[in-house]
C-alpha positions in Angstrom: 56.9 -20.7 -21.7 53.6 -21.9 -22.0 53.5 -20.9 -17.9 53.9 -17.2 -19.4 51.8 -17.0 -21.9 49.3 -18.8 -19.0 50.5 -16.0 -15.4 49.5 -13.8 -18.7 46.0 -14.9 -20.0 45.5 -15.3 -16.4 46.1 -12.4 -15.1 44.1 -10.1 -18.0 41.7 -12.6 -16.6 41.6 -11.3 -14.0 41.7 -7.4 -14.6 38.6 -8.0 -16.5 37.1 -8.9 -14.4 37.2 -6.5 -11.5 35.3 -4.1 -13.2 32.0 -7.1 -12.7 33.9 -7.2 -8.8 32.6 -3.0 -8.4 29.1 -4.3 -10.1 28.3 -5.2 -6.2 26.5 -3.1 -3.9 23.3 -1.7 -1.7 21.5 1.1 -3.1 18.1 2.8 -2.0 16.0 5.3 -3.6 12.7 6.7 -4.5 10.4 6.6 -7.2 6.6 7.9 -8.6 4.7 7.7 -11.5 1.7 6.7 -12.2 -0.8 4.3 -11.8 -3.3 2.4 -14.7 -6.0 0.3 -11.7 -8.9 -2.0 -13.7 -10.6 -4.2 -10.8 -12.8 -7.5 -12.6 -15.0 -9.5 -11.1 -18.0 -11.2 -12.6 -21.1 -9.6 -12.3 -19.4 -5.9 -12.3 -17.7 -3.3 -15.7 -15.7 -1.1 -14.3 -14.2 1.3 -15.6 -9.6 1.4 -15.6 -8.1 4.5 -13.5 -5.3 6.0 -13.6 -3.6 8.1 -10.3 -0.5 9.4 -8.7 1.1 7.0 -7.0 4.7 6.6 -5.4 7.6 4.5 -3.5 10.4 3.1 -2.2 12.6 1.2 -3.1 16.4 -0.5 -2.2 18.5 -3.8 -2.4 21.6 -5.5 -2.8 22.5 -6.6 -6.6 25.1 -9.2 -7.0 26.8 -8.2 -10.4 24.2 -9.1 -13.2 21.4 -9.7 -10.2 19.8 -7.8 -7.8 17.0 -8.3 -4.7 15.0 -5.7 -4.1 12.1 -4.5 -1.4 9.7 -2.0 -2.3 6.6 -0.3 -1.3 4.1 2.1 -3.1 0.8 3.3 -2.0 -1.8 4.9 -4.6 -5.1 6.4 -4.4 -7.2 4.6 -7.7 -11.6 6.1 -7.3 -13.4 3.0 -8.4 -15.5 3.5 -12.1 -18.9 1.5 -12.5 -19.4 0.1 -15.8 -23.3 0.5 -17.6 -23.9 -3.6 -15.3 -23.9 -2.6 -11.8 -25.0 -5.0 -9.0 -23.1 -3.4 -6.6 -23.2 0.5 -6.0 -18.9 1.1 -5.8 -19.6 4.3 -8.0 -17.1 6.7 -7.0 -15.3 4.9 -4.2 -11.7 5.5 -3.6 -9.4 1.8 -3.1 -6.2 2.8 -1.8 -3.9 0.6 -3.0 -0.4 -0.5 -1.5 2.3 -3.5 -2.6 4.9 -4.2 0.1 7.4 -7.3 -1.5 10.6 -7.9 -3.0 11.9 -8.6 -6.8 15.4 -10.2 -8.6 16.0 -7.9 -11.6 17.9 -9.3 -14.4 20.5 -6.5 -15.5 21.8 -6.2 -19.0 25.1 -3.4 -17.8 26.3 -1.6 -20.8 28.1 0.8 -19.9 26.5 3.5 -18.1 22.9 2.1 -19.4 22.2 -0.7 -17.0 18.4 -2.5 -19.3 17.3 -4.7 -16.5 13.6 -7.8 -16.3 12.2 -7.6 -13.0 9.9 -10.6 -11.0 8.6 -10.5 -7.6 5.8 -11.6 -4.4 4.7 -9.2 -2.3 1.6 -8.6 -0.1 -1.3 -5.8 -1.5 -3.6 -4.2 0.0 -6.4 -2.4 -1.2 -8.7 -0.8 1.6 -12.4 0.5 -0.5 -14.0 3.7 0.8 -16.3 2.4 3.5 -16.8 -0.9 1.9 -14.1 -3.2 3.1 -10.8 -3.7 3.7 -9.1 -6.9 2.0 -4.8 -8.5 2.1 -3.8 -10.8 -0.1 -0.1 -12.3 -2.5 0.2 -11.3 -5.4 2.9 -11.4 -8.3 4.4 -9.0 -10.4 6.4 -8.9 -13.0 8.4 -5.8 -15.6 11.0 -4.3 -17.4 13.1 -0.9 -16.8 16.2 0.8 -16.6 19.2 2.8 -14.8 21.4 5.5 -16.7 23.7 5.6 -14.2 25.4 9.5 -13.6 28.4 8.8 -12.3 28.8 6.5 -9.6 26.8 7.1 -6.9 23.0 8.6 -8.3 21.3 6.4 -10.9 18.0 7.5 -12.7 15.7 4.3 -13.2 12.6 3.5 -15.4 10.7 1.1 -14.5 6.9 -0.3 -16.0 5.5 -3.1 -13.7 2.4 -5.2 -13.3 0.9 -6.4 -10.7 -1.3 -9.1 -11.0 -3.4 -10.1 -7.0 -7.6 -10.5 -6.2 -8.2 -9.3 -2.5 -11.8 -10.9 -1.1 -13.9 -7.7 -0.2 -17.0 -8.3 1.5 -16.9 -12.0 0.3 -16.4 -10.5 -3.9 -13.4 -11.5 -4.6 -11.4 -8.7 -6.8 -8.7 -9.2 -9.4 -6.9 -5.9 -9.1 -4.6 -6.2 -12.3 -1.9 -3.2 -11.7 -0.1 -1.8 -14.5 2.7 1.9 -12.5 4.6 3.4 -15.2 6.8 5.4 -12.8 10.5 7.0 -12.8 13.0 7.9 -9.5 16.4 7.7 -8.4 19.2 6.2 -6.8 21.7 6.1 -4.2 24.4 3.8 -4.7 26.7 2.6 -2.5 
């Protein structure tokens, strides 16, 4: 009798684990949204600039974790504050990112909220001044809504932090992006 109960419990456990195995797969997609950036430097005041951002993402999901590669690009206008030591006002900062993030997913039926953190390579190209690039980190949260097994709507908010060297000035680029996009799940 104990063996029958043991086999029954083992079978029930395996049957409940089957949906977990269906959460293994690859996804690709695109996204667009708003990017809000406020550069920082010791002796200069900058105003916040908000602009359009677009990008691509793809990843591998295994149960509650996903490893994601992503790229985005945004063109910010530099707006100087009151105290000006150098003239960058009105120049464009062509800002881009390519990197990897880890997602921690909490699945609830068709809703999949998640936390994300990552590291990547950021590039800032300021008009006719200079171009700089360096590594930086990001973190955020998002929500994926599944429409069947193949298509998902993904909404995400993420903060990116990096400092780049532009004309011997260590410029901090705090950047918050809020995006929405579609993912195809394979």
